[in-house]
Amino acid sequence: MRRKRIITFVYVLAIVALTVGLFNCKTSDNKGNQIMNGDVPIGVVVALTGKHAEAYGFSMQRGFELAREEINNQGDVKLKFITVDDQSTPEGAKAAVQHLVDQDVSAIVGLAISTHLKAAAPIAQEGSVIAFSSVSSAAGLSGIGDFIFRTSLATNISIPSGLMATQEKLGYKKVTTIYDEIDVYSKNSNEVLKTALEANGVEILTMETFQTGDTDFSQQLTNIIVTKPDALFISALSQEIAQIIAQTSEVGVPDSIHIIAPDLTMNEVQQAGDAAEGTIGFIGWSNTSDAPGNQAFVRNYQAKYGIQPEPWAAQSYATLNVLANAIKVAQSTDPNIIRDALAQTTDFPTILGRLGKFSFNPDGDALYDQIIMVVKDGELQFFE
C-alpha cells in the first residue's frame, strides 16, 4: 500500500510539472537564456473603466489589438495579451503592474497617464520587467530605471521645439499659462514651458492653476484676460483641456490671444467645438502624415473599427511594433535581453512624426520628428 502511495505521488508530481511546462512558453538555451517557444506573453495596462477610459484607454486598446493582429499574421513573433484595467487610478495601475509582474510577462505596455507611470514603474523596474508606456510624456519618468521606455515625446523634448516653431511664426512676447497642480504631466509640462519660455526671452504674466476634476475655469480665464497676453498655454489632461478651450469662448477670451495646448488631439477639438478654432498643438502623430505605413494603418483601423484612428491608438500601435521588433532581434522572451534590444532601437520605421524614424535616447525616451498642428475649419492641419 505504501509503495502504491509513493507511485501515485510521483505520478501526480509529474503531471503538475508537465502542466507548468505547458503553460510556460519560456524555455532556455544552453547558456540559460530564455528563448521563444510559442506565444510571447505581453501585459497590457489600460483604463477600461473610470474617467480615462473614453479619452485614452479604449483607443489605446484598439491600437494594441490591431498591431498584435498584424504582427502575429506576419509570423516572425507571436504575441498574446494579458490585459488588466487600471481603473483610471494610480492605485489601479500599481495593482495591474504587480499582477503582471507576478504573471511573469516579458513586457508591459500601456500606462497612459504620467501620474500612473510614476507610481507603477518602480514595481516593473524592481521585477525586471519592461514597462513601455505608449502615451505618458512627463519629463524624467524613463529615468526611473533601465526597464522603462516611452513612445510619446517627453515634454523636455517636445515643448522646446514646439516653442521654437510657434514663436518664430507668431512672435509672442508675453504669455500666460494654466495647469493642473495635481497631475504629474500637467505640472511637469508647465515647468518645462516656464524654463523654455524664459530661455527664449518670453515674459510670463501669470500662471493660473486648477485641480484634477475641476469643471469651472471662468475665474482663471478672467484673470488671464486682464493681463492681455499674446498667448495662453494649457497643460492638462484630455477632459480639462476640452473644457478650458470651450470656456475661452464663453468668458470672452479675444481672438488675438493664441491658444496653445501641447497635448491637443481631435478628441478635445471635437468636444470644445467652435472655440477650438485656431488652437495649436505639439503632436507626435497625424492621420495625414506620409510616415512609413501610416496611410495603411489609417485604412486598416477604419476598416476594423469603423472610426478614424485616434493619436493614442496610433502611438499604441507604434509601441507594439517597436517592442515586437526588439523581441525579434532578441530572439528571446527574457526581459533583460529584450530591454537591451529596445535600447539599441535606431531609426526604426514607424507611423509617428512626418518621417517615421524612431529611436530611443539613453534614458529610454523616444526621439522622432514632431508635428505642429493648428485647428482650421474644425480639423487639425499642419501649422506650417
mmCIF file of C-alpha atoms in Angstrom:
data_model
loop_
_atom_site.group_PDB
_atom_site.id
_atom_site.type_symbol
_atom_site.label_atom_id
_atom_site.label_comp_id
_atom_site.label_asym_id
_atom_site.label_seq_id
_atom_site.Cartn_x
_atom_site.Cartn_y
_atom_site.Cartn_z
ATOM 1 C CA MET A 1 0.000 0.000 0.000
ATOM 2 C CA ARG A 2 2.818 2.403 0.925
ATOM 3 C CA ARG A 3 4.517 1.664 -2.415
ATOM 4 C CA LYS A 4 1.290 2.491 -4.238
ATOM 5 C CA ARG A 5 1.024 5.858 -2.440
ATOM 6 C CA ILE A 6 4.599 6.699 -3.439
ATOM 7 C CA ILE A 7 3.927 5.811 -7.083
ATOM 8 C CA THR A 8 0.733 7.864 -7.056
ATOM 9 C CA PHE A 9 2.545 10.866 -5.535
ATOM 10 C CA VAL A 10 5.297 10.683 -8.149
ATOM 11 C CA TYR A 11 2.676 10.401 -10.897
ATOM 12 C CA VAL A 12 0.773 13.477 -9.631
ATOM 13 C CA LEU A 13 4.033 15.413 -9.312
ATOM 14 C CA ALA A 14 4.899 14.542 -12.892
ATOM 15 C CA ILE A 15 1.503 15.806 -14.090
ATOM 16 C CA VAL A 16 1.979 19.085 -12.194
ATOM 17 C CA ALA A 17 5.431 19.532 -13.729
ATOM 18 C CA LEU A 18 4.068 18.790 -17.196
ATOM 19 C CA THR A 19 1.191 21.243 -16.700
ATOM 20 C CA VAL A 20 3.552 24.011 -15.596
ATOM 21 C CA GLY A 21 5.684 23.327 -18.657
ATOM 22 C CA LEU A 22 2.702 23.541 -20.981
ATOM 23 C CA PHE A 23 1.621 26.889 -19.574
ATOM 24 C CA ASN A 24 5.128 28.329 -19.677
ATOM 25 C CA CYS A 25 6.164 29.389 -23.179
ATOM 26 C CA LYS A 26 9.702 30.159 -21.986
ATOM 27 C CA THR A 27 12.498 27.651 -22.487
ATOM 28 C CA SER A 28 16.230 28.184 -22.178
ATOM 29 C CA ASP A 29 19.204 27.702 -24.474
ATOM 30 C CA ASN A 30 22.473 26.093 -23.337
ATOM 31 C CA LYS A 31 23.550 29.431 -21.816
ATOM 32 C CA GLY A 32 20.428 29.711 -19.675
ATOM 33 C CA ASN A 33 18.839 32.453 -21.822
ATOM 34 C CA GLN A 34 15.075 32.291 -22.326
ATOM 35 C CA ILE A 35 14.203 31.642 -25.971
ATOM 36 C CA MET A 36 10.893 31.955 -27.786
ATOM 37 C CA ASN A 37 8.757 28.842 -27.828
ATOM 38 C CA GLY A 38 5.150 29.713 -28.638
ATOM 39 C CA ASP A 39 3.323 32.972 -27.919
ATOM 40 C CA VAL A 40 5.208 35.700 -26.032
ATOM 41 C CA PRO A 41 3.132 36.976 -23.070
ATOM 42 C CA ILE A 42 2.704 40.767 -23.058
ATOM 43 C CA GLY A 43 0.893 42.633 -20.293
ATOM 44 C CA VAL A 44 -1.441 45.463 -21.331
ATOM 45 C CA VAL A 45 -2.421 48.091 -18.746
ATOM 46 C CA VAL A 46 -5.167 50.410 -19.991
ATOM 47 C CA ALA A 47 -8.119 52.248 -18.489
ATOM 48 C CA LEU A 48 -11.276 50.278 -19.291
ATOM 49 C CA THR A 49 -13.310 51.943 -16.532
ATOM 50 C CA GLY A 50 -13.180 55.382 -14.943
ATOM 51 C CA LYS A 51 -12.542 58.878 -16.329
ATOM 52 C CA HIS A 52 -9.610 57.935 -18.593
ATOM 53 C CA ALA A 53 -11.304 55.032 -20.377
ATOM 54 C CA GLU A 54 -13.021 57.060 -23.096
ATOM 55 C CA ALA A 55 -10.246 59.578 -23.677
ATOM 56 C CA TYR A 56 -7.297 57.169 -23.552
ATOM 57 C CA GLY A 57 -7.988 53.538 -22.654
ATOM 58 C CA PHE A 58 -10.340 52.358 -25.383
ATOM 59 C CA SER A 59 -8.332 53.902 -28.226
ATOM 60 C CA MET A 60 -5.081 52.511 -26.806
ATOM 61 C CA GLN A 61 -6.601 49.042 -26.605
ATOM 62 C CA ARG A 62 -7.753 49.266 -30.235
ATOM 63 C CA GLY A 63 -4.273 50.311 -31.362
ATOM 64 C CA PHE A 64 -2.642 47.451 -29.472
ATOM 65 C CA GLU A 65 -5.122 44.889 -30.816
ATOM 66 C CA LEU A 66 -4.686 45.959 -34.446
ATOM 67 C CA ALA A 67 -0.894 45.853 -34.103
ATOM 68 C CA ARG A 68 -0.956 42.404 -32.473
ATOM 69 C CA GLU A 69 -3.168 41.025 -35.226
ATOM 70 C CA GLU A 70 -0.811 42.283 -37.937
ATOM 71 C CA ILE A 71 2.350 41.204 -36.103
ATOM 72 C CA ASN A 72 1.018 37.691 -35.474
ATOM 73 C CA ASN A 73 -0.040 37.370 -39.118
ATOM 74 C CA GLN A 74 3.499 38.196 -40.223
ATOM 75 C CA GLY A 75 4.709 35.159 -38.266
ATOM 76 C CA ASP A 76 8.116 36.326 -37.012
ATOM 77 C CA VAL A 77 6.809 36.915 -33.491
ATOM 78 C CA LYS A 78 3.621 35.655 -31.868
ATOM 79 C CA LEU A 79 2.235 37.799 -29.065
ATOM 80 C CA LYS A 80 -0.502 37.055 -26.560
ATOM 81 C CA PHE A 81 -2.055 39.711 -24.332
ATOM 82 C CA ILE A 82 -2.886 39.669 -20.646
ATOM 83 C CA THR A 83 -4.985 42.819 -20.298
ATOM 84 C CA VAL A 84 -5.629 44.487 -16.938
ATOM 85 C CA ASP A 85 -7.849 47.504 -16.250
ATOM 86 C CA ASP A 86 -6.023 50.226 -14.295
ATOM 87 C CA GLN A 87 -9.433 51.699 -13.352
ATOM 88 C CA SER A 88 -8.119 55.208 -14.151
ATOM 89 C CA THR A 89 -6.258 55.459 -10.833
ATOM 90 C CA PRO A 90 -2.602 55.312 -9.722
ATOM 91 C CA GLU A 91 -3.536 52.557 -7.263
ATOM 92 C CA GLY A 92 -5.139 50.573 -10.072
ATOM 93 C CA ALA A 93 -2.041 50.996 -12.228
ATOM 94 C CA LYS A 94 0.212 49.766 -9.425
ATOM 95 C CA ALA A 95 -2.000 46.728 -8.780
ATOM 96 C CA ALA A 96 -2.142 45.962 -12.519
ATOM 97 C CA VAL A 97 1.630 46.109 -12.939
ATOM 98 C CA GLN A 98 2.226 43.990 -9.836
ATOM 99 C CA HIS A 99 -0.237 41.375 -11.130
ATOM 100 C CA LEU A 100 1.519 41.232 -14.499
ATOM 101 C CA VAL A 101 4.982 41.042 -12.956
ATOM 102 C CA ASP A 102 3.698 38.094 -10.911
ATOM 103 C CA GLN A 103 2.406 36.537 -14.153
ATOM 104 C CA ASP A 104 5.981 36.516 -15.490
ATOM 105 C CA VAL A 105 5.215 38.540 -18.632
ATOM 106 C CA SER A 106 8.072 39.621 -20.875
ATOM 107 C CA ALA A 107 6.915 43.238 -21.082
ATOM 108 C CA ILE A 108 4.078 45.554 -20.120
ATOM 109 C CA VAL A 109 2.636 48.159 -22.495
ATOM 110 C CA GLY A 110 0.068 50.912 -21.933
ATOM 111 C CA LEU A 111 0.247 53.031 -18.764
ATOM 112 C CA ALA A 112 -1.163 56.186 -20.322
ATOM 113 C CA ILE A 113 -1.079 58.736 -17.532
ATOM 114 C CA SER A 114 2.235 60.111 -16.245
ATOM 115 C CA THR A 115 0.929 60.077 -12.661
ATOM 116 C CA HIS A 116 0.164 56.364 -13.052
ATOM 117 C CA LEU A 117 3.510 55.536 -14.659
ATOM 118 C CA LYS A 118 5.372 57.368 -11.900
ATOM 119 C CA ALA A 119 3.550 55.237 -9.309
ATOM 120 C CA ALA A 120 3.797 51.887 -11.108
ATOM 121 C CA ALA A 121 7.134 51.993 -12.953
ATOM 122 C CA PRO A 122 9.216 51.202 -9.829
ATOM 123 C CA ILE A 123 7.302 47.911 -9.489
ATOM 124 C CA ALA A 124 8.214 46.890 -13.033
ATOM 125 C CA GLN A 125 11.796 48.018 -12.525
ATOM 126 C CA GLU A 126 12.156 46.047 -9.314
ATOM 127 C CA GLY A 127 10.641 43.000 -11.010
ATOM 128 C CA SER A 128 12.983 43.348 -14.018
ATOM 129 C CA VAL A 129 10.029 43.583 -16.414
ATOM 130 C CA ILE A 130 9.871 46.133 -19.254
ATOM 131 C CA ALA A 131 7.277 48.902 -18.799
ATOM 132 C CA PHE A 132 6.742 50.543 -22.195
ATOM 133 C CA SER A 133 4.315 53.475 -21.941
ATOM 134 C CA SER A 134 2.659 54.481 -25.190
ATOM 135 C CA VAL A 135 1.227 57.818 -24.027
ATOM 136 C CA SER A 136 2.818 59.353 -20.895
ATOM 137 C CA SER A 137 5.181 62.266 -21.536
ATOM 138 C CA ALA A 138 6.217 63.998 -18.281
ATOM 139 C CA ALA A 139 9.975 64.530 -18.381
ATOM 140 C CA GLY A 140 12.196 62.229 -16.348
ATOM 141 C CA LEU A 141 9.946 59.194 -15.907
ATOM 142 C CA SER A 142 12.002 56.897 -18.125
ATOM 143 C CA GLY A 143 14.889 57.693 -15.811
ATOM 144 C CA ILE A 144 13.181 55.632 -13.088
ATOM 145 C CA GLY A 145 15.098 52.655 -14.417
ATOM 146 C CA ASP A 146 16.570 50.858 -17.410
ATOM 147 C CA PHE A 147 13.414 48.765 -17.914
ATOM 148 C CA ILE A 148 11.261 51.879 -18.525
ATOM 149 C CA PHE A 149 10.619 53.090 -22.102
ATOM 150 C CA ARG A 150 8.173 55.531 -23.682
ATOM 151 C CA THR A 151 6.690 56.290 -27.091
ATOM 152 C CA SER A 152 5.403 59.846 -26.572
ATOM 153 C CA LEU A 153 7.932 62.625 -26.937
ATOM 154 C CA ALA A 154 8.831 63.724 -23.411
ATOM 155 C CA THR A 155 7.916 67.299 -22.508
ATOM 156 C CA ASN A 156 11.567 68.370 -22.336
ATOM 157 C CA ILE A 157 11.924 67.207 -25.946
ATOM 158 C CA SER A 158 8.603 68.283 -27.482
ATOM 159 C CA ILE A 159 7.950 71.632 -25.812
ATOM 160 C CA PRO A 160 11.219 73.461 -26.618
ATOM 161 C CA SER A 161 10.976 72.504 -30.303
ATOM 162 C CA GLY A 162 7.278 73.416 -30.365
ATOM 163 C CA LEU A 163 8.007 76.805 -28.846
ATOM 164 C CA MET A 164 10.763 77.462 -31.357
ATOM 165 C CA ALA A 165 8.422 76.800 -34.281
ATOM 166 C CA THR A 166 5.412 78.718 -32.951
ATOM 167 C CA GLN A 167 7.240 81.733 -31.561
ATOM 168 C CA GLU A 168 9.106 82.214 -34.803
ATOM 169 C CA LYS A 169 5.816 82.422 -36.709
ATOM 170 C CA LEU A 170 3.520 84.063 -34.133
ATOM 171 C CA GLY A 171 6.045 86.342 -32.451
ATOM 172 C CA TYR A 172 4.514 86.169 -28.960
ATOM 173 C CA LYS A 173 6.451 88.072 -26.283
ATOM 174 C CA LYS A 174 4.071 87.982 -23.291
ATOM 175 C CA VAL A 175 2.188 84.824 -22.329
ATOM 176 C CA THR A 176 0.137 83.180 -19.582
ATOM 177 C CA THR A 177 -0.204 79.552 -18.570
ATOM 178 C CA ILE A 178 -2.848 77.424 -16.875
ATOM 179 C CA TYR A 179 -2.123 73.966 -15.481
ATOM 180 C CA ASP A 180 -3.374 71.177 -13.213
ATOM 181 C CA GLU A 181 -1.379 71.473 -9.982
ATOM 182 C CA ILE A 182 -2.094 67.826 -9.028
ATOM 183 C CA ASP A 183 -1.426 65.882 -12.242
ATOM 184 C CA VAL A 184 2.226 64.884 -12.817
ATOM 185 C CA TYR A 185 2.184 65.520 -16.571
ATOM 186 C CA SER A 186 0.478 68.909 -16.261
ATOM 187 C CA LYS A 187 2.825 70.208 -13.572
ATOM 188 C CA ASN A 188 5.865 68.988 -15.476
ATOM 189 C CA SER A 189 4.612 70.461 -18.755
ATOM 190 C CA ASN A 190 4.181 73.845 -17.104
ATOM 191 C CA GLU A 191 7.637 73.657 -15.519
ATOM 192 C CA VAL A 192 9.228 72.853 -18.885
ATOM 193 C CA LEU A 193 7.200 75.626 -20.533
ATOM 194 C CA LYS A 194 8.362 78.137 -17.916
ATOM 195 C CA THR A 195 12.016 77.241 -18.423
ATOM 196 C CA ALA A 196 11.785 77.239 -22.220
ATOM 197 C CA LEU A 197 9.791 80.484 -22.409
ATOM 198 C CA GLU A 198 12.219 82.313 -20.148
ATOM 199 C CA ALA A 199 15.150 80.967 -22.164
ATOM 200 C CA ASN A 200 13.510 82.407 -25.305
ATOM 201 C CA GLY A 201 13.038 85.809 -23.664
ATOM 202 C CA VAL A 202 9.266 85.468 -23.326
ATOM 203 C CA GLU A 203 7.637 87.141 -20.324
ATOM 204 C CA ILE A 204 5.187 85.046 -18.282
ATOM 205 C CA LEU A 205 2.466 87.362 -16.979
ATOM 206 C CA THR A 206 0.629 84.864 -14.774
ATOM 207 C CA MET A 207 0.422 81.108 -14.141
ATOM 208 C CA GLU A 208 -3.100 80.052 -13.200
ATOM 209 C CA THR A 209 -3.784 76.694 -11.553
ATOM 210 C CA PHE A 210 -6.651 74.255 -11.063
ATOM 211 C CA GLN A 211 -7.051 70.724 -9.753
ATOM 212 C CA THR A 212 -7.961 67.469 -11.465
ATOM 213 C CA GLY A 213 -11.735 67.168 -11.753
ATOM 214 C CA ASP A 214 -12.467 70.924 -11.766
ATOM 215 C CA THR A 215 -15.041 71.962 -14.344
ATOM 216 C CA ASP A 216 -15.315 75.739 -13.971
ATOM 217 C CA PHE A 217 -12.302 77.709 -15.219
ATOM 218 C CA SER A 218 -14.003 81.080 -15.654
ATOM 219 C CA GLN A 219 -12.114 82.832 -12.850
ATOM 220 C CA GLN A 220 -8.709 81.690 -14.085
ATOM 221 C CA LEU A 221 -9.543 82.698 -17.657
ATOM 222 C CA THR A 222 -10.850 86.088 -16.485
ATOM 223 C CA ASN A 223 -7.569 86.632 -14.645
ATOM 224 C CA ILE A 224 -5.717 85.778 -17.832
ATOM 225 C CA ILE A 225 -7.741 88.187 -19.989
ATOM 226 C CA VAL A 226 -6.879 91.086 -17.670
ATOM 227 C CA THR A 227 -3.128 90.604 -18.267
ATOM 228 C CA LYS A 228 -3.564 90.946 -22.073
ATOM 229 C CA PRO A 229 -1.154 88.175 -23.121
ATOM 230 C CA ASP A 230 -0.135 87.277 -26.657
ATOM 231 C CA ALA A 231 -0.666 83.574 -25.975
ATOM 232 C CA LEU A 232 -2.148 81.139 -23.437
ATOM 233 C CA PHE A 233 -0.558 77.734 -22.819
ATOM 234 C CA ILE A 234 -2.725 74.909 -21.415
ATOM 235 C CA SER A 235 -1.130 71.973 -19.571
ATOM 236 C CA ALA A 236 -3.800 69.422 -18.648
ATOM 237 C CA LEU A 237 -5.278 66.016 -19.401
ATOM 238 C CA SER A 238 -7.901 65.478 -22.093
ATOM 239 C CA GLN A 239 -11.111 66.267 -20.188
ATOM 240 C CA GLU A 240 -9.815 69.521 -18.720
ATOM 241 C CA ILE A 241 -8.161 70.619 -21.991
ATOM 242 C CA ALA A 242 -11.508 70.403 -23.789
ATOM 243 C CA GLN A 243 -13.362 72.257 -21.032
ATOM 244 C CA ILE A 244 -10.804 75.061 -20.795
ATOM 245 C CA ILE A 245 -10.792 75.610 -24.565
ATOM 246 C CA ALA A 246 -14.604 75.618 -24.660
ATOM 247 C CA GLN A 247 -14.765 78.167 -21.841
ATOM 248 C CA THR A 248 -12.309 80.561 -23.529
ATOM 249 C CA SER A 249 -15.188 81.441 -25.831
ATOM 250 C CA GLU A 250 -17.747 81.626 -23.036
ATOM 251 C CA VAL A 251 -15.755 84.139 -20.966
ATOM 252 C CA GLY A 252 -14.707 86.196 -23.984
ATOM 253 C CA VAL A 253 -11.016 85.435 -24.462
ATOM 254 C CA PRO A 254 -10.176 87.590 -27.513
ATOM 255 C CA ASP A 255 -9.067 86.012 -30.786
ATOM 256 C CA SER A 256 -5.809 87.952 -30.539
ATOM 257 C CA ILE A 257 -4.658 85.539 -27.783
ATOM 258 C CA HIS A 258 -3.175 82.402 -29.342
ATOM 259 C CA ILE A 259 -4.287 79.243 -27.517
ATOM 260 C CA ILE A 260 -1.612 76.525 -27.371
ATOM 261 C CA ALA A 261 -2.291 73.116 -25.788
ATOM 262 C CA PRO A 262 0.798 70.928 -26.296
ATOM 263 C CA ASP A 263 -1.168 67.685 -25.818
ATOM 264 C CA LEU A 264 -4.049 68.614 -28.161
ATOM 265 C CA THR A 265 -5.867 65.889 -30.135
ATOM 266 C CA MET A 266 -9.027 65.753 -32.236
ATOM 267 C CA ASN A 267 -10.868 64.394 -29.204
ATOM 268 C CA GLU A 268 -10.503 67.735 -27.402
ATOM 269 C CA VAL A 269 -11.155 69.681 -30.610
ATOM 270 C CA GLN A 270 -14.476 67.931 -31.128
ATOM 271 C CA GLN A 271 -15.517 68.357 -27.502
ATOM 272 C CA ALA A 272 -14.601 72.055 -27.437
ATOM 273 C CA GLY A 273 -16.467 72.778 -30.683
ATOM 274 C CA ASP A 274 -16.070 76.141 -32.429
ATOM 275 C CA ALA A 275 -13.992 77.514 -29.552
ATOM 276 C CA ALA A 276 -11.119 75.243 -30.630
ATOM 277 C CA GLU A 277 -10.627 77.080 -33.931
ATOM 278 C CA GLY A 278 -7.049 78.341 -34.149
ATOM 279 C CA THR A 279 -5.777 76.260 -31.193
ATOM 280 C CA ILE A 280 -2.267 74.874 -31.690
ATOM 281 C CA GLY A 281 -0.861 71.524 -30.526
ATOM 282 C CA PHE A 282 2.538 69.797 -30.482
ATOM 283 C CA ILE A 283 1.700 66.358 -31.834
ATOM 284 C CA GLY A 284 3.522 63.065 -32.371
ATOM 285 C CA TRP A 285 1.174 61.621 -34.997
ATOM 286 C CA SER A 286 -1.190 62.806 -37.727
ATOM 287 C CA ASN A 287 -3.560 60.821 -39.925
ATOM 288 C CA THR A 288 -2.346 62.899 -42.893
ATOM 289 C CA SER A 289 1.345 62.103 -42.395
ATOM 290 C CA ASP A 290 3.207 60.106 -45.030
ATOM 291 C CA ALA A 291 5.354 58.289 -42.456
ATOM 292 C CA PRO A 292 6.012 54.644 -43.466
ATOM 293 C CA GLY A 293 2.840 52.569 -43.243
ATOM 294 C CA ASN A 294 0.741 55.396 -41.804
ATOM 295 C CA GLN A 295 -1.874 55.564 -44.528
ATOM 296 C CA ALA A 296 -2.225 51.767 -44.473
ATOM 297 C CA PHE A 297 -2.692 51.998 -40.689
ATOM 298 C CA VAL A 298 -5.427 54.619 -41.137
ATOM 299 C CA ARG A 299 -7.250 52.457 -43.702
ATOM 300 C CA ASN A 300 -6.935 49.259 -41.665
ATOM 301 C CA TYR A 301 -8.069 50.974 -38.457
ATOM 302 C CA GLN A 302 -11.138 52.422 -40.178
ATOM 303 C CA ALA A 303 -11.955 49.057 -41.739
ATOM 304 C CA LYS A 304 -11.656 47.218 -38.397
ATOM 305 C CA TYR A 305 -13.328 49.723 -36.057
ATOM 306 C CA GLY A 306 -15.401 51.967 -38.328
ATOM 307 C CA ILE A 307 -13.853 55.189 -36.974
ATOM 308 C CA GLN A 308 -10.873 57.429 -37.631
ATOM 309 C CA PRO A 309 -7.806 56.397 -35.596
ATOM 310 C CA GLU A 310 -7.017 58.486 -32.534
ATOM 311 C CA PRO A 311 -3.444 59.612 -31.675
ATOM 312 C CA TRP A 312 -3.314 57.345 -28.621
ATOM 313 C CA ALA A 313 -4.325 54.389 -30.798
ATOM 314 C CA ALA A 314 -1.584 55.295 -33.276
ATOM 315 C CA GLN A 315 1.044 55.615 -30.548
ATOM 316 C CA SER A 316 -0.018 52.288 -29.021
ATOM 317 C CA TYR A 317 0.112 50.661 -32.452
ATOM 318 C CA ALA A 318 3.643 52.008 -32.924
ATOM 319 C CA THR A 319 4.639 50.925 -29.400
ATOM 320 C CA LEU A 320 3.776 47.290 -30.009
ATOM 321 C CA ASN A 321 5.585 47.293 -33.363
ATOM 322 C CA VAL A 322 8.733 48.705 -31.758
ATOM 323 C CA LEU A 323 8.501 46.102 -28.978
ATOM 324 C CA ALA A 324 7.865 43.234 -31.432
ATOM 325 C CA ASN A 325 10.923 44.267 -33.432
ATOM 326 C CA ALA A 326 13.045 44.183 -30.278
ATOM 327 C CA ILE A 327 11.714 40.694 -29.418
ATOM 328 C CA LYS A 328 12.502 39.579 -32.966
ATOM 329 C CA VAL A 329 16.041 40.966 -32.698
ATOM 330 C CA ALA A 330 16.500 39.452 -29.234
ATOM 331 C CA GLN A 331 15.080 36.060 -30.244
ATOM 332 C CA SER A 332 14.241 35.701 -26.575
ATOM 333 C CA THR A 333 11.441 36.192 -24.077
ATOM 334 C CA ASP A 334 13.942 37.281 -21.415
ATOM 335 C CA PRO A 335 13.092 40.900 -20.421
ATOM 336 C CA ASN A 336 16.805 41.651 -19.923
ATOM 337 C CA ILE A 337 17.675 40.696 -23.496
ATOM 338 C CA ILE A 338 14.589 42.434 -24.928
ATOM 339 C CA ARG A 339 15.467 45.543 -22.907
ATOM 340 C CA ASP A 340 18.916 45.647 -24.481
ATOM 341 C CA ALA A 341 17.436 45.259 -27.958
ATOM 342 C CA LEU A 342 14.916 48.037 -27.281
ATOM 343 C CA ALA A 343 17.635 50.392 -26.064
ATOM 344 C CA GLN A 344 19.514 49.877 -29.332
ATOM 345 C CA THR A 345 16.489 50.785 -31.497
ATOM 346 C CA THR A 346 17.648 53.361 -34.052
ATOM 347 C CA ASP A 347 15.677 54.877 -36.951
ATOM 348 C CA PHE A 348 13.113 52.079 -36.826
ATOM 349 C CA PRO A 349 10.308 52.863 -39.339
ATOM 350 C CA THR A 350 7.032 53.746 -37.595
ATOM 351 C CA ILE A 351 3.861 55.707 -38.339
ATOM 352 C CA LEU A 352 4.921 58.517 -35.973
ATOM 353 C CA GLY A 353 6.033 62.037 -36.886
ATOM 354 C CA ARG A 354 6.351 63.072 -40.507
ATOM 355 C CA LEU A 355 9.335 60.853 -41.318
ATOM 356 C CA GLY A 356 8.601 57.887 -39.044
ATOM 357 C CA LYS A 357 12.202 57.292 -37.916
ATOM 358 C CA PHE A 358 12.011 56.140 -34.295
ATOM 359 C CA SER A 359 14.926 55.914 -31.852
ATOM 360 C CA PHE A 360 15.485 55.945 -28.087
ATOM 361 C CA ASN A 361 17.763 58.302 -26.207
ATOM 362 C CA PRO A 362 19.949 56.864 -23.394
ATOM 363 C CA ASP A 363 17.109 57.392 -20.875
ATOM 364 C CA GLY A 364 14.595 55.308 -22.844
ATOM 365 C CA ASP A 365 12.636 58.305 -24.173
ATOM 366 C CA ALA A 366 11.535 58.370 -27.803
ATOM 367 C CA LEU A 367 13.177 60.501 -30.476
ATOM 368 C CA TYR A 368 11.444 61.332 -33.761
ATOM 369 C CA ASP A 369 10.334 64.442 -35.629
ATOM 370 C CA GLN A 370 7.459 66.338 -34.054
ATOM 371 C CA ILE A 371 4.399 67.671 -35.872
ATOM 372 C CA ILE A 372 2.926 71.106 -35.074
ATOM 373 C CA MET A 373 -0.806 71.287 -35.852
ATOM 374 C CA VAL A 374 -3.427 74.033 -35.778
ATOM 375 C CA VAL A 375 -7.213 73.749 -35.816
ATOM 376 C CA LYS A 376 -8.649 75.078 -39.083
ATOM 377 C CA ASP A 377 -12.283 74.573 -40.062
ATOM 378 C CA GLY A 378 -12.672 72.133 -37.185
ATOM 379 C CA GLU A 379 -9.774 69.907 -38.280
ATOM 380 C CA LEU A 380 -6.146 69.592 -37.237
ATOM 381 C CA GLN A 381 -3.949 70.789 -40.083
ATOM 382 C CA PHE A 382 -0.196 71.278 -40.433
ATOM 383 C CA PHE A 383 0.829 74.525 -38.719
ATOM 384 C CA GLU A 384 3.454 75.276 -41.351
#
